[in-house]
XYZ file of C-alpha atoms in Angstrom:
357
model
C 17.093 111.080 87.764
C 18.161 110.265 84.383
C 15.772 109.975 81.040
C 16.819 107.754 77.916
C 15.058 108.034 74.727
C 14.878 104.562 72.961
C 13.605 104.048 69.239
C 13.500 101.485 66.736
C 13.924 102.462 62.967
C 14.208 101.412 59.427
C 14.760 103.247 56.369
C 13.881 106.802 58.423
C 16.559 108.946 56.839
C 13.797 111.512 55.240
C 12.137 112.300 59.189
C 14.731 110.864 61.538
C 16.539 114.128 61.869
C 13.283 116.140 62.359
C 12.438 114.210 65.235
C 15.910 113.991 67.084
C 16.536 117.509 66.541
C 13.433 117.990 68.443
C 14.317 115.947 71.327
C 17.991 117.477 71.850
C 18.655 118.535 75.288
C 16.433 116.522 76.892
C 17.571 113.033 77.163
C 20.706 111.676 78.915
C 21.103 109.039 76.306
C 19.476 108.316 72.921
C 19.287 104.633 72.027
C 18.630 103.811 68.285
C 18.004 100.295 67.393
C 18.128 99.783 63.510
C 16.363 96.492 62.141
C 17.668 96.424 58.824
C 18.113 100.037 56.945
C 19.423 100.227 53.597
C 19.409 104.095 53.407
C 21.143 106.551 55.378
C 19.346 106.240 58.469
C 22.178 105.243 60.710
C 24.291 108.105 59.158
C 21.682 110.702 60.174
C 21.185 108.895 63.603
C 25.278 109.317 64.058
C 24.691 113.028 64.120
C 22.870 112.674 67.635
C 24.040 109.811 69.066
C 26.691 107.020 69.362
C 24.255 104.238 70.739
C 23.148 103.001 67.443
C 22.643 99.131 67.297
C 21.856 96.758 64.743
C 19.064 94.239 65.500
C 18.033 91.588 63.210
C 14.401 91.651 62.143
C 12.552 89.105 63.884
C 8.883 89.986 62.349
C 8.256 91.210 65.681
C 7.878 94.881 66.673
C 7.441 94.241 70.272
C 10.591 92.233 70.439
C 12.707 95.092 68.905
C 11.569 97.603 71.092
C 12.415 95.328 74.052
C 15.767 95.147 72.766
C 15.824 98.901 72.400
C 14.936 99.051 76.285
C 17.282 96.416 77.242
C 20.256 99.014 75.941
C 19.225 101.793 78.232
C 20.861 102.706 81.671
C 18.857 105.826 82.793
C 16.290 105.685 85.553
C 13.390 106.436 83.285
C 12.680 105.451 79.400
C 10.752 107.116 77.171
C 9.876 105.889 73.535
C 9.272 107.661 69.997
C 9.008 106.664 66.457
C 10.684 108.285 63.478
C 7.968 110.250 62.425
C 7.127 112.021 65.984
C 8.314 115.191 67.149
C 8.158 117.303 70.406
C 6.873 120.701 69.957
C 8.524 123.621 71.620
C 5.895 124.046 74.302
C 6.224 119.879 75.016
C 9.805 120.054 74.991
C 9.470 122.807 77.581
C 6.957 120.571 79.719
C 8.847 117.451 79.394
C 12.151 119.312 80.783
C 9.992 120.452 83.637
C 8.734 116.844 84.121
C 12.246 115.328 84.216
C 13.543 117.746 86.995
C 10.412 116.747 88.920
C 10.979 112.727 89.083
C 11.383 111.263 92.160
C 10.970 107.685 91.541
C 7.409 107.519 92.857
C 5.763 106.958 89.583
C 6.123 104.047 87.425
C 4.404 105.015 84.181
C 3.627 108.228 82.637
C 0.931 108.595 79.915
C 1.606 111.453 77.542
C -1.069 112.883 75.158
C -0.540 111.863 71.630
C -1.521 114.155 68.887
C -2.125 111.895 65.749
C -4.286 113.966 63.195
C -4.927 117.806 62.318
C -7.172 119.766 60.218
C -5.731 122.208 57.330
C -5.253 125.095 59.938
C -2.994 122.969 62.496
C -6.012 122.156 64.942
C -5.682 118.897 66.723
C -8.552 116.522 65.501
C -7.620 113.041 66.986
C -5.589 112.280 70.066
C -5.303 109.644 72.786
C -2.970 109.019 75.567
C -0.378 106.452 75.705
C 2.054 104.818 78.036
C 5.118 106.972 77.162
C 7.545 107.114 79.914
C 8.409 103.939 82.267
C 10.715 103.690 85.295
C 13.509 101.013 83.800
C 13.609 99.199 87.377
C 10.011 98.408 86.682
C 10.982 95.993 83.907
C 8.071 96.305 81.839
C 7.904 94.680 78.424
C 6.278 95.208 75.130
C 3.909 92.605 73.670
C 2.316 92.019 70.530
C 4.505 91.348 67.192
C 2.167 93.984 65.260
C 0.471 97.127 66.958
C 2.676 96.567 70.106
C 1.514 97.931 73.361
C 3.612 98.183 76.578
C 2.573 96.082 79.818
C 2.689 98.315 82.522
C 1.123 98.519 86.312
C -1.784 101.021 87.460
C 1.116 103.387 89.490
C 0.738 105.912 86.795
C -0.233 109.689 85.924
C -1.879 111.260 82.883
C -0.336 114.451 81.653
C -1.035 116.732 78.686
C 2.456 116.920 77.478
C 2.193 116.099 73.875
C 4.005 113.879 71.640
C 3.052 115.001 67.774
C 2.862 112.380 64.959
C 3.968 113.975 61.407
C 3.190 111.425 58.957
C 6.429 110.274 56.927
C 6.194 108.426 53.718
C 3.342 105.829 53.488
C 4.411 102.212 54.404
C 3.797 99.375 52.159
C 0.097 98.688 52.476
C 0.351 95.089 52.922
C 3.444 95.035 55.266
C 1.091 94.314 58.640
C -1.108 91.698 56.704
C 2.091 89.803 55.950
C 3.319 90.016 59.411
C -0.190 88.548 60.669
C -0.151 85.724 58.158
C 3.314 84.833 59.530
C 1.706 84.563 63.044
C -1.336 82.620 61.849
C 0.716 80.300 59.960
C 2.878 79.491 62.998
C -0.145 78.499 64.903
C -0.084 81.752 67.251
C -3.328 82.795 68.262
C -4.141 86.527 68.450
C -5.209 88.244 71.746
C -8.189 90.475 72.142
C -6.334 93.687 70.654
C -4.463 91.845 68.090
C -7.870 90.467 66.625
C -9.121 94.259 66.566
C -5.967 95.421 64.794
C -5.774 92.457 62.228
C -9.410 93.609 61.506
C -8.479 97.246 61.163
C -5.587 96.102 58.601
C -8.016 94.315 56.579
C -10.322 97.214 56.457
C -7.332 99.631 55.668
C -6.238 97.223 52.557
C -10.029 97.227 50.885
C -10.954 93.640 52.114
C -14.327 94.947 53.422
C -16.316 91.574 53.704
C -13.570 89.903 55.338
C -12.992 92.760 57.430
C -16.599 92.645 58.621
C -16.287 89.323 59.684
C -12.778 90.036 61.670
C -14.413 92.780 63.246
C -17.660 90.653 64.448
C -15.051 87.950 65.775
C -13.338 90.801 67.859
C -16.665 91.918 69.446
C -17.772 88.533 70.536
C -14.594 88.823 73.062
C -13.552 90.588 76.001
C -11.419 93.471 74.528
C -11.120 96.995 75.665
C -14.150 99.005 75.470
C -12.640 101.909 73.441
C -11.491 99.241 71.131
C -15.103 97.736 70.774
C -16.444 101.108 70.053
C -14.300 102.053 67.372
C -14.863 98.487 66.180
C -18.466 99.117 65.866
C -17.701 102.161 63.708
C -15.260 100.296 61.468
C -17.969 97.496 61.112
C -20.393 100.172 60.064
C -18.278 101.515 57.690
C -17.587 98.105 56.187
C -21.497 97.506 55.969
C -21.974 100.958 54.403
C -19.439 100.157 51.382
C -21.068 96.722 50.916
C -24.454 98.532 51.066
C -25.874 96.722 53.641
C -27.701 99.600 55.319
C -29.761 97.429 58.164
C -26.383 95.999 59.201
C -24.564 99.364 59.188
C -27.374 100.643 61.636
C -27.037 97.620 63.788
C -23.183 98.108 64.107
C -23.425 101.590 65.318
C -26.428 100.948 67.587
C -24.294 98.127 68.933
C -21.860 100.495 70.317
C -24.278 101.478 73.259
C -23.941 97.827 74.680
C -20.351 98.907 75.741
C -20.609 102.356 77.158
C -22.490 105.784 76.802
C -22.790 107.228 73.308
C -19.597 108.641 71.712
C -19.979 111.808 69.708
C -18.138 110.172 66.970
C -21.027 107.343 67.045
C -23.761 110.088 67.103
C -22.290 111.888 63.964
C -22.180 108.541 61.876
C -25.781 108.118 63.078
C -26.599 111.434 62.166
C -24.966 110.990 58.736
C -26.718 107.455 58.288
C -30.195 109.059 58.559
C -29.126 112.126 56.442
C -28.624 109.563 53.865
C -32.272 108.371 54.107
C -33.414 111.816 54.057
C -34.708 111.643 57.660
C -33.398 114.816 58.533
C -35.192 115.449 61.920
C -33.695 111.828 63.259
C -30.614 113.183 62.024
C -31.026 116.512 64.111
C -31.546 114.263 67.460
C -28.163 112.320 66.817
C -26.086 115.702 65.980
C -27.589 117.356 69.027
C -26.675 114.100 71.286
C -23.235 114.169 69.853
C -22.955 117.863 71.129
C -24.113 117.132 74.418
C -22.089 113.939 74.883
C -18.789 115.469 73.774
C -19.211 117.277 77.317
C -18.881 114.242 79.153
C -15.224 113.240 79.406
C -14.071 109.688 78.783
C -10.852 107.548 78.231
C -10.019 106.503 74.848
C -9.677 108.157 71.597
C -10.706 111.796 71.369
C -11.810 113.868 68.346
C -12.966 117.100 69.371
C -14.593 117.901 65.896
C -16.864 115.102 66.398
C -18.454 117.266 69.521
C -18.451 120.844 68.008
C -17.704 121.598 64.293
C -18.996 118.709 62.579
C -22.213 118.313 64.412
C -22.801 122.128 63.973
C -22.022 121.753 60.191
C -24.540 118.901 59.702
C -27.262 120.611 61.863
C -26.853 124.017 59.778
C -27.444 121.421 56.771
C -30.466 119.630 58.067
C -32.394 122.675 59.228
C -31.842 124.172 55.939
C -33.364 120.918 54.586
C -36.315 121.259 56.843
C -37.043 124.665 55.935
C -35.900 126.151 59.195
C -33.256 128.996 57.880
C -33.043 130.913 61.127
C -31.627 127.545 62.959
C -29.541 126.565 60.079
C -27.804 129.941 60.092
C -27.546 129.536 64.000
C -25.472 126.339 63.757
C -23.333 127.655 60.890
C -22.387 130.796 63.244
C -21.569 128.202 65.970
C -19.216 126.321 63.388
C -17.725 129.418 62.384
C -16.921 130.386 65.990
C -14.604 127.262 65.808
C -13.176 127.537 62.612
C -13.820 130.994 61.178
C -11.557 130.156 58.050
C -13.134 126.980 57.033
C -14.405 127.030 53.509
C -17.465 125.311 54.141
C -18.537 127.567 56.557
C -17.775 130.600 54.650
C -19.818 129.308 51.782
C -22.748 128.888 54.077
C -22.003 132.247 55.424
C -22.168 133.882 51.973
C -25.545 131.687 51.377
C -27.108 132.908 54.384
C -25.904 136.362 54.110
C -27.848 136.487 50.569
C -31.011 135.144 51.667
C -31.380 137.569 54.773
C -30.109 140.363 52.726
C -32.984 139.905 50.162
C -35.314 139.612 52.955
C -33.952 142.906 54.294
């Protein structure tokens, strides 16, 4: 069975070759839909495919992606963005998956590695609907932060698409798109409410963002988005110096599901700011324990290991329990032995224990 790669692009000449080179030899066809580039994007694309189409920009990302899907003729369709790549191990796994296609699965969810530390370790990932059977006719929905509407006949695989950030886009682009939607009388669905609030937050409009996150939390959006919204809402109130509301926003996340390690770490840091180190210890230890429980959604491995270990080291040092502080710093070092904060602490403890003999 055949596999197509469908992409929408605009002014991506600096990163597109990197993406398409990583995809070479895998796909039976590569579809590039250009939404109005005025640089060398199409010239770069032409080095890899002759299926390049111009699409008049409609201020709607879902419409553009649907247009790209409509140009494909393969049995399955995969989508990527220009600042994504396939690493060698994932190329091999994707080729093996392609050879196993038998038409019985409609949707393949692949891992999306979206953030990394200075050593290249993945610090944030989640799974997205990445490959779909063309005959199902699945469509994209959402003018901004679009998502592919699929059925439940799916599997989740650890094959990763890796996001390597390109040049930062104009900061207010998506807020402008939301403004156009609202001006046209379009009411956002629950997902769009959440991402509208995120755009307000990312643009520094914290008071308005807080109201938007509160608005979203009153609806019936996805649980994982609601938990993230609680963290974002708490960040707004932290910046606005409203501590009671900051704490309430974090605790509200427990209305939706079991504690997430990231929320536990936020609570730990909240109590550190109040110099309540024993309370902070409780939350950081809970972060480690909750990290052992798998869940769907957004995964940040450091929140259930390295980050709480480092903070536990700090808390126990403040509490005068030097042995415990060193113990947790050692645990952090087992995870990231070259981290500068771990090494600084290590030197600190080595000096203390050396003086003690």
